[in-house]
PDB file of C-alpha atoms in Angstrom:
ATOM      1  CA  ASP A   1      -1.715   1.914  16.037  1.00 96.00           C
ATOM      2  CA  VAL A   2      -5.128   1.422  14.411  1.00 98.00           C
ATOM      3  CA  VAL A   3      -5.239  -2.019  13.893  1.00 98.00           C
ATOM      4  CA  MET A   4      -6.963  -3.230  10.336  1.00 98.00           C
ATOM      5  CA  THR A   5      -8.761  -6.981  10.447  1.00 98.00           C
ATOM      6  CA  GLN A   6      -9.708  -9.139   7.468  1.00 98.00           C
ATOM      7  CA  SER A   7     -12.155 -11.543   7.290  1.00 98.00           C
ATOM      8  CA  PRO A   8     -11.971 -14.272   5.969  1.00 98.00           C
ATOM      9  CA  LEU A   9      -8.325 -14.643   5.014  1.00 98.00           C
ATOM     10  CA  SER A  10      -8.879 -17.145   2.483  1.00 98.00           C
ATOM     11  CA  LEU A  11     -11.780 -17.120   0.260  1.00 98.00           C
ATOM     12  CA  PRO A  12     -12.696 -20.003  -2.665  1.00 98.00           C
ATOM     13  CA  VAL A  13     -15.142 -18.990  -5.013  1.00 97.00           C
ATOM     14  CA  THR A  14     -17.124 -20.087  -7.726  1.00 97.00           C
ATOM     15  CA  LEU A  15     -17.112 -18.184 -11.046  1.00 97.00           C
ATOM     16  CA  GLY A  16     -19.587 -15.959 -11.793  1.00 97.00           C
ATOM     17  CA  GLN A  17     -21.131 -16.250  -7.880  1.00 97.00           C
ATOM     18  CA  PRO A  18     -20.524 -13.160  -5.811  1.00 97.00           C
ATOM     19  CA  ALA A  19     -17.888 -12.639  -3.314  1.00 98.00           C
ATOM     20  CA  SER A  20     -17.654 -10.202  -0.145  1.00 98.00           C
ATOM     21  CA  ILE A  21     -14.585  -9.323   2.259  1.00 98.00           C
ATOM     22  CA  SER A  22     -14.897  -8.260   5.490  1.00 98.00           C
ATOM     23  CA  CYS A  23     -12.332  -5.202   7.045  1.00 98.00           C
ATOM     24  CA  ARG A  24     -12.548  -3.754  10.830  1.00 98.00           C
ATOM     25  CA  SER A  25     -10.747  -0.949  11.936  1.00 98.00           C
ATOM     26  CA  SER A  26     -10.061  -0.876  15.670  1.00 98.00           C
ATOM     27  CA  GLN A  27     -10.666   3.046  15.505  1.00 98.00           C
ATOM     28  CA  SER A  28     -13.059   5.062  13.533  1.00 97.00           C
ATOM     29  CA  LEU A  29     -11.812   6.073  10.274  1.00 97.00           C
ATOM     30  CA  VAL A  30     -13.676   9.595  10.188  1.00 97.00           C
ATOM     31  CA  HIS A  31     -11.134  12.202   9.075  1.00 96.00           C
ATOM     32  CA  SER A  32     -11.440  15.296  10.637  1.00 96.00           C
ATOM     33  CA  ASP A  33     -12.127  16.771   7.459  1.00 95.00           C
ATOM     34  CA  GLY A  34     -14.837  14.333   7.265  1.00 96.00           C
ATOM     35  CA  ASN A  35     -13.589  12.322   5.108  1.00 96.00           C
ATOM     36  CA  THR A  36     -13.212   8.558   5.357  1.00 97.00           C
ATOM     37  CA  TYR A  37     -10.064   7.201   4.480  1.00 97.00           C
ATOM     38  CA  LEU A  38     -10.529   3.802   3.343  1.00 98.00           C
ATOM     39  CA  ASN A  39      -8.897   2.211   0.390  1.00 98.00           C
ATOM     40  CA  TRP A  40      -9.054  -1.237  -0.771  1.00 98.00           C
ATOM     41  CA  PHE A  41      -5.757  -3.137  -3.049  1.00 98.00           C
ATOM     42  CA  LEU A  42      -5.656  -5.924  -5.294  1.00 98.00           C
ATOM     43  CA  GLN A  43      -2.209  -7.997  -5.727  1.00 98.00           C
ATOM     44  CA  ARG A  44      -2.516 -10.586  -8.296  1.00 97.00           C
ATOM     45  CA  PRO A  45       0.246 -13.053  -8.330  1.00 94.00           C
ATOM     46  CA  GLY A  46       3.735 -11.778  -9.249  1.00 94.00           C
ATOM     47  CA  GLN A  47       2.272  -8.202  -9.490  1.00 97.00           C
ATOM     48  CA  SER A  48       2.279  -4.800  -7.582  1.00 98.00           C
ATOM     49  CA  PRO A  49      -0.576  -3.933  -5.852  1.00 98.00           C
ATOM     50  CA  ARG A  50      -3.697  -1.775  -7.695  1.00 98.00           C
ATOM     51  CA  ARG A  51      -5.732   0.256  -5.782  1.00 98.00           C
ATOM     52  CA  LEU A  52      -9.242  -0.594  -6.449  1.00 98.00           C
ATOM     53  CA  ILE A  53     -11.556   1.639  -4.031  1.00 98.00           C
ATOM     54  CA  TYR A  54     -10.645   4.862  -2.733  1.00 98.00           C
ATOM     55  CA  LYS A  55     -12.973   6.605   0.411  1.00 98.00           C
ATOM     56  CA  VAL A  56     -14.525   3.359   0.670  1.00 98.00           C
ATOM     57  CA  SER A  57     -16.701   3.788  -2.024  1.00 98.00           C
ATOM     58  CA  ASN A  58     -15.187   5.085  -5.172  1.00 98.00           C
ATOM     59  CA  ARG A  59     -14.138   3.191  -7.469  1.00 98.00           C
ATOM     60  CA  ASP A  60     -10.591   3.919  -9.768  1.00 97.00           C
ATOM     61  CA  SER A  61     -10.508   4.461 -13.507  1.00 96.00           C
ATOM     62  CA  GLY A  62     -10.569   1.299 -15.429  1.00 96.00           C
ATOM     63  CA  VAL A  63     -11.881  -0.929 -12.348  1.00 98.00           C
ATOM     64  CA  PRO A  64     -15.150  -3.299 -13.551  1.00 97.00           C
ATOM     65  CA  ASP A  65     -18.321  -1.980 -11.866  1.00 96.00           C
ATOM     66  CA  ARG A  66     -18.688  -5.783 -10.905  1.00 98.00           C
ATOM     67  CA  PHE A  67     -16.277  -4.163  -7.077  1.00 98.00           C
ATOM     68  CA  SER A  68     -18.682  -2.355  -4.816  1.00 98.00           C
ATOM     69  CA  GLY A  69     -16.925  -0.561  -1.698  1.00 98.00           C
ATOM     70  CA  SER A  70     -19.476   0.335   1.502  1.00 98.00           C
ATOM     71  CA  GLY A  71     -19.323   0.513   5.413  1.00 98.00           C
ATOM     72  CA  SER A  72     -18.523   3.717   7.360  1.00 96.00           C
ATOM     73  CA  GLY A  73     -17.005   4.118  10.856  1.00 94.00           C
ATOM     74  CA  ILE A  74     -14.932   1.087  11.855  1.00 97.00           C
ATOM     75  CA  ASP A  75     -16.671  -1.913   9.270  1.00 98.00           C
ATOM     76  CA  PHE A  76     -15.994  -1.393   6.043  1.00 98.00           C
ATOM     77  CA  THR A  77     -16.831  -4.435   2.544  1.00 98.00           C
ATOM     78  CA  LEU A  78     -15.924  -4.942  -0.597  1.00 98.00           C
ATOM     79  CA  LYS A  79     -18.355  -6.784  -2.701  1.00 98.00           C
ATOM     80  CA  ILE A  80     -17.619  -8.906  -6.416  1.00 98.00           C
ATOM     81  CA  SER A  81     -21.410  -9.275  -7.406  1.00 98.00           C
ATOM     82  CA  ARG A  82     -19.836 -11.945  -9.810  1.00 98.00           C
ATOM     83  CA  VAL A  83     -16.381 -13.086  -9.515  1.00 98.00           C
ATOM     84  CA  GLU A  84     -14.139 -13.761 -12.274  1.00 97.00           C
ATOM     85  CA  ALA A  85     -11.188 -15.323 -12.884  1.00 96.00           C
ATOM     86  CA  GLU A  86      -9.002 -12.280 -13.371  1.00 96.00           C
ATOM     87  CA  ASP A  87     -10.054 -11.800 -10.144  1.00 98.00           C
ATOM     88  CA  VAL A  88      -7.481 -13.911  -8.422  1.00 98.00           C
ATOM     89  CA  GLY A  89      -5.147 -12.734  -5.798  1.00 98.00           C
ATOM     90  CA  VAL A  90      -4.874 -10.852  -2.470  1.00 98.00           C
ATOM     91  CA  TYR A  91      -6.756  -7.741  -1.713  1.00 98.00           C
ATOM     92  CA  TYR A  92      -6.010  -5.298   1.194  1.00 98.00           C
ATOM     93  CA  CYS A  93      -7.812  -2.614   3.201  1.00 98.00           C
ATOM     94  CA  MET A  94      -6.040   0.331   4.164  1.00 98.00           C
ATOM     95  CA  GLN A  95      -6.766   3.286   6.587  1.00 98.00           C
ATOM     96  CA  ALA A  96      -4.828   6.386   5.485  1.00 97.00           C
ATOM     97  CA  THR A  97      -6.714   8.839   8.339  1.00 97.00           C
ATOM     98  CA  HIS A  98      -4.324   7.583  10.494  1.00 96.00           C
ATOM     99  CA  TRP A  99      -0.561   7.724  11.497  1.00 95.00           C
ATOM    100  CA  PRO A 100       1.017   4.878  11.044  1.00 96.00           C
ATOM    101  CA  ARG A 101      -1.118   4.293   8.050  1.00 97.00           C
ATOM    102  CA  THR A 102      -1.791   0.218   8.541  1.00 98.00           C
ATOM    103  CA  PHE A 103      -2.993  -2.814   6.518  1.00 98.00           C
ATOM    104  CA  GLY A 104      -5.414  -5.488   6.347  1.00 98.00           C
ATOM    105  CA  GLN A 105      -3.282  -8.971   6.579  1.00 98.00           C
ATOM    106  CA  GLY A 106      -5.385  -9.536   2.990  1.00 98.00           C
ATOM    107  CA  THR A 107      -7.513 -12.117   2.153  1.00 98.00           C
ATOM    108  CA  ARG A 108      -6.987 -14.299  -0.772  1.00 98.00           C
ATOM    109  CA  VAL A 109      -9.445 -14.930  -3.416  1.00 98.00           C
ATOM    110  CA  GLU A 110      -9.070 -17.970  -5.371  1.00 97.00           C
ATOM    111  CA  ILE A 111     -11.338 -20.132  -7.812  1.00 96.00           C
ATOM    112  CA  LYS A 112     -12.952 -23.601  -6.515  1.00 93.00           C
TER     113      LYS A 112
ATOM    114  CA  GLU B   1       0.534   8.121 -17.542  1.00 95.00           C
ATOM    115  CA  ALA B   2       1.897   8.749 -13.882  1.00 97.00           C
ATOM    116  CA  GLN B   3       4.440   6.058 -13.427  1.00 98.00           C
ATOM    117  CA  LEU B   4       7.299   5.382 -10.440  1.00 98.00           C
ATOM    118  CA  LEU B   5      10.659   3.229 -10.870  1.00 98.00           C
ATOM    119  CA  GLU B   6      12.105   2.279  -8.183  1.00 98.00           C
ATOM    120  CA  SER B   7      15.951   1.202  -7.766  1.00 98.00           C
ATOM    121  CA  GLY B   8      18.845   0.354  -5.653  1.00 98.00           C
ATOM    122  CA  GLY B   9      17.716  -2.790  -4.155  1.00 97.00           C
ATOM    123  CA  GLY B  10      20.197  -5.680  -3.588  1.00 97.00           C
ATOM    124  CA  LEU B  11      22.527  -7.944  -1.032  1.00 98.00           C
ATOM    125  CA  VAL B  12      23.305  -6.576   2.071  1.00 98.00           C
ATOM    126  CA  GLN B  13      25.055  -8.295   5.029  1.00 98.00           C
ATOM    127  CA  PRO B  14      23.615  -7.256   8.666  1.00 97.00           C
ATOM    128  CA  GLY B  15      24.167  -3.958   9.928  1.00 97.00           C
ATOM    129  CA  GLY B  16      25.033  -2.507   6.157  1.00 98.00           C
ATOM    130  CA  SER B  17      23.443   0.468   4.360  1.00 98.00           C
ATOM    131  CA  LEU B  18      21.859   0.713   0.974  1.00 98.00           C
ATOM    132  CA  ARG B  19      20.076   4.006  -0.330  1.00 98.00           C
ATOM    133  CA  LEU B  20      16.813   3.470  -2.803  1.00 98.00           C
ATOM    134  CA  SER B  21      15.504   5.375  -5.210  1.00 98.00           C
ATOM    135  CA  CYS B  22      12.112   6.029  -6.547  1.00 98.00           C
ATOM    136  CA  ALA B  23      12.058   7.949 -10.272  1.00 98.00           C
ATOM    137  CA  ALA B  24       8.786   9.856 -10.584  1.00 98.00           C
ATOM    138  CA  SER B  25       6.940  10.963 -14.169  1.00 98.00           C
ATOM    139  CA  GLY B  26       4.109  11.731 -16.278  1.00 97.00           C
ATOM    140  CA  PHE B  27       2.409  13.897 -12.985  1.00 97.00           C
ATOM    141  CA  PRO B  28       3.615  17.137 -11.118  1.00 97.00           C
ATOM    142  CA  PHE B  29       5.944  15.533  -8.531  1.00 98.00           C
ATOM    143  CA  SER B  30       6.224  17.836  -6.018  1.00 97.00           C
ATOM    144  CA  ILE B  31       2.724  18.545  -4.577  1.00 96.00           C
ATOM    145  CA  TYR B  32       2.380  15.018  -4.371  1.00 97.00           C
ATOM    146  CA  GLY B  33       3.386  13.268  -0.977  1.00 97.00           C
ATOM    147  CA  MET B  34       4.787   9.857  -1.127  1.00 98.00           C
ATOM    148  CA  ASN B  35       5.192   6.976   0.722  1.00 98.00           C
ATOM    149  CA  TRP B  36       7.636   3.520   0.639  1.00 98.00           C
ATOM    150  CA  VAL B  37       5.490   0.342   1.126  1.00 98.00           C
ATOM    151  CA  ARG B  38       7.679  -3.338   1.790  1.00 98.00           C
ATOM    152  CA  GLN B  39       6.350  -6.795   1.287  1.00 98.00           C
ATOM    153  CA  ALA B  40       8.056  -9.297   3.427  1.00 98.00           C
ATOM    154  CA  PRO B  41       8.913 -13.040   1.045  1.00 97.00           C
ATOM    155  CA  GLY B  42       4.943 -14.565   1.245  1.00 96.00           C
ATOM    156  CA  LYS B  43       3.898 -11.588   3.738  1.00 98.00           C
ATOM    157  CA  GLY B  44       1.077  -9.009   3.755  1.00 98.00           C
ATOM    158  CA  LEU B  45       1.730  -5.363   2.381  1.00 98.00           C
ATOM    159  CA  GLU B  46       3.368  -3.091   5.463  1.00 98.00           C
ATOM    160  CA  TRP B  47       4.041   1.000   5.443  1.00 98.00           C
ATOM    161  CA  VAL B  48       7.309   1.797   5.877  1.00 98.00           C
ATOM    162  CA  SER B  49       7.489   6.165   5.576  1.00 98.00           C
ATOM    163  CA  GLY B  50       5.458   9.098   4.204  1.00 97.00           C
ATOM    164  CA  ILE B  51       6.666  12.533   3.403  1.00 97.00           C
ATOM    165  CA  ASP B  52       4.669  15.225   2.096  1.00 97.00           C
ATOM    166  CA  GLY B  53       4.623  17.222  -0.692  1.00 96.00           C
ATOM    167  CA  SER B  54       7.575  19.509  -0.086  1.00 96.00           C
ATOM    168  CA  ALA B  55       9.827  17.200   2.318  1.00 94.00           C
ATOM    169  CA  THR B  56       8.359  19.346   5.534  1.00 95.00           C
ATOM    170  CA  THR B  57       7.111  16.682   7.421  1.00 96.00           C
ATOM    171  CA  THR B  58       8.169  12.682   7.549  1.00 97.00           C
ATOM    172  CA  TYR B  59       6.803   9.700   8.950  1.00 96.00           C
ATOM    173  CA  HIS B  60       8.141   6.129   9.818  1.00 97.00           C
ATOM    174  CA  ALA B  61       6.968   3.110  11.137  1.00 97.00           C
ATOM    175  CA  ASP B  62       8.062   2.366  14.324  1.00 96.00           C
ATOM    176  CA  SER B  63      10.048  -0.891  13.020  1.00 96.00           C
ATOM    177  CA  VAL B  64      12.310   1.510  11.502  1.00 97.00           C
ATOM    178  CA  LYS B  65      12.309   4.903  13.378  1.00 96.00           C
ATOM    179  CA  GLY B  66      16.173   5.655  13.147  1.00 96.00           C
ATOM    180  CA  ARG B  67      17.338   3.244  10.881  1.00 98.00           C
ATOM    181  CA  LEU B  68      15.566   4.161   7.695  1.00 98.00           C
ATOM    182  CA  THR B  69      15.051   7.632   6.201  1.00 98.00           C
ATOM    183  CA  ILE B  70      12.937   8.828   4.030  1.00 98.00           C
ATOM    184  CA  SER B  71      13.099  12.061   1.649  1.00 98.00           C
ATOM    185  CA  ARG B  72      12.619  13.458  -1.597  1.00 98.00           C
ATOM    186  CA  ASP B  73      14.082  15.613  -4.510  1.00 98.00           C
ATOM    187  CA  ASN B  74      11.434  17.958  -6.376  1.00 98.00           C
ATOM    188  CA  SER B  75      13.992  19.338  -8.580  1.00 97.00           C
ATOM    189  CA  LYS B  76      15.163  15.229  -9.732  1.00 98.00           C
ATOM    190  CA  ASN B  77      11.367  14.542  -9.314  1.00 98.00           C
ATOM    191  CA  THR B  78      13.432  11.924  -7.184  1.00 98.00           C
ATOM    192  CA  LEU B  79      11.564   9.794  -3.825  1.00 98.00           C
ATOM    193  CA  TYR B  80      14.714   8.333  -1.753  1.00 98.00           C
ATOM    194  CA  LEU B  81      14.894   6.080   1.591  1.00 98.00           C
ATOM    195  CA  GLN B  82      18.138   5.890   3.147  1.00 98.00           C
ATOM    196  CA  MET B  83      18.461   2.443   4.713  1.00 98.00           C
ATOM    197  CA  ASN B  84      20.912   2.323   7.582  1.00 98.00           C
ATOM    198  CA  THR B  85      21.996  -0.581  10.617  1.00 97.00           C
ATOM    199  CA  LEU B  86      19.925  -3.155   8.339  1.00 98.00           C
ATOM    200  CA  ARG B  87      18.743  -6.015   9.961  1.00 98.00           C
ATOM    201  CA  LEU B  88      16.912  -9.213   8.623  1.00 98.00           C
ATOM    202  CA  GLU B  89      13.910  -8.871   9.630  1.00 97.00           C
ATOM    203  CA  ASP B  90      14.408  -5.668   6.655  1.00 98.00           C
ATOM    204  CA  THR B  91      14.122  -8.440   3.825  1.00 98.00           C
ATOM    205  CA  ALA B  92      11.602  -7.435   1.406  1.00 98.00           C
ATOM    206  CA  VAL B  93      10.354  -5.616  -2.079  1.00 98.00           C
ATOM    207  CA  TYR B  94      10.225  -1.942  -1.255  1.00 98.00           C
ATOM    208  CA  TYR B  95       7.424   0.026  -3.247  1.00 98.00           C
ATOM    209  CA  CYS B  96       7.347   3.942  -3.988  1.00 98.00           C
ATOM    210  CA  VAL B  97       4.198   4.961  -3.909  1.00 98.00           C
ATOM    211  CA  ARG B  98       2.130   7.728  -4.559  1.00 98.00           C
ATOM    212  CA  GLY B  99      -0.310   9.809  -2.141  1.00 95.00           C
ATOM    213  CA  VAL B 100      -0.845  10.061   1.782  1.00 85.00           C
ATOM    214  CA  GLY B 101      -4.083   9.120   1.512  1.00 87.00           C
ATOM    215  CA  GLY B 102      -4.323   8.071  -1.865  1.00 90.00           C
ATOM    216  CA  PHE B 103      -1.624   5.247  -2.444  1.00 96.00           C
ATOM    217  CA  ASP B 104      -2.970   5.279  -6.252  1.00 97.00           C
ATOM    218  CA  VAL B 105       0.251   4.904  -8.293  1.00 98.00           C
ATOM    219  CA  TRP B 106       2.556   2.032  -7.209  1.00 98.00           C
ATOM    220  CA  GLY B 107       5.931   1.515  -8.712  1.00 98.00           C
ATOM    221  CA  GLN B 108       6.877  -2.670  -9.883  1.00 98.00           C
ATOM    222  CA  GLY B 109       9.520  -2.549  -6.328  1.00 98.00           C
ATOM    223  CA  THR B 110      12.884  -2.859  -5.907  1.00 98.00           C
ATOM    224  CA  LYS B 111      13.879  -6.045  -3.726  1.00 98.00           C
ATOM    225  CA  VAL B 112      16.297  -5.391  -0.979  1.00 98.00           C
ATOM    226  CA  THR B 113      17.629  -8.684   0.932  1.00 98.00           C
ATOM    227  CA  VAL B 114      19.673  -8.288   4.223  1.00 98.00           C
ATOM    228  CA  SER B 115      21.786 -11.582   4.550  1.00 97.00           C
ATOM    229  CA  SER B 116      25.436 -12.738   6.026  1.00 95.00           C
TER     230      SER B 116
END
């Protein structure tokens, strides 16, 4: 199975400051069709997860442009340019290139 | 708007069975692969099972193979998870999720508690 490793696991941030979460996979996420199926999700307290980013760097509809995804191969990053209060929650990366699908452990973002 | 609504969760004894349902609306259900993802109390997300749009191919995590089975009825726009021989460690909120690769639409979840 592909192991997804996120860091850090806890991220205290100051409002208005940038934040960055790393996600590394144990093997390449490049699919035979040429796409890289790496998604990012946010789970706010008490809510279902919501997808923010798909195929590494594509923002979902309604996701603020302060969120951006980057990376390739096995190394990926989610960045928030200026953290807002509504960004608090747990962020997960997930690979959908290989079966079984696998998630990272989650990164808890909180306001300092 | 695409929506998923899970049902069927509850309290069951170890070794017991349960069937979860997920009613889909607002999109052409039969052309989308679907998944079940679970979250144990205080823990992260764990993919459980996936199925393609035509129900030709299914996938299951090793931890549930032979006990949990995904299926779908496209005439009813409904996804299922048959859960047999349940264990304490199956206690979780179970989410229905759209898309074999996308995971773009999530239900609100249904809670399954396995306890004696």
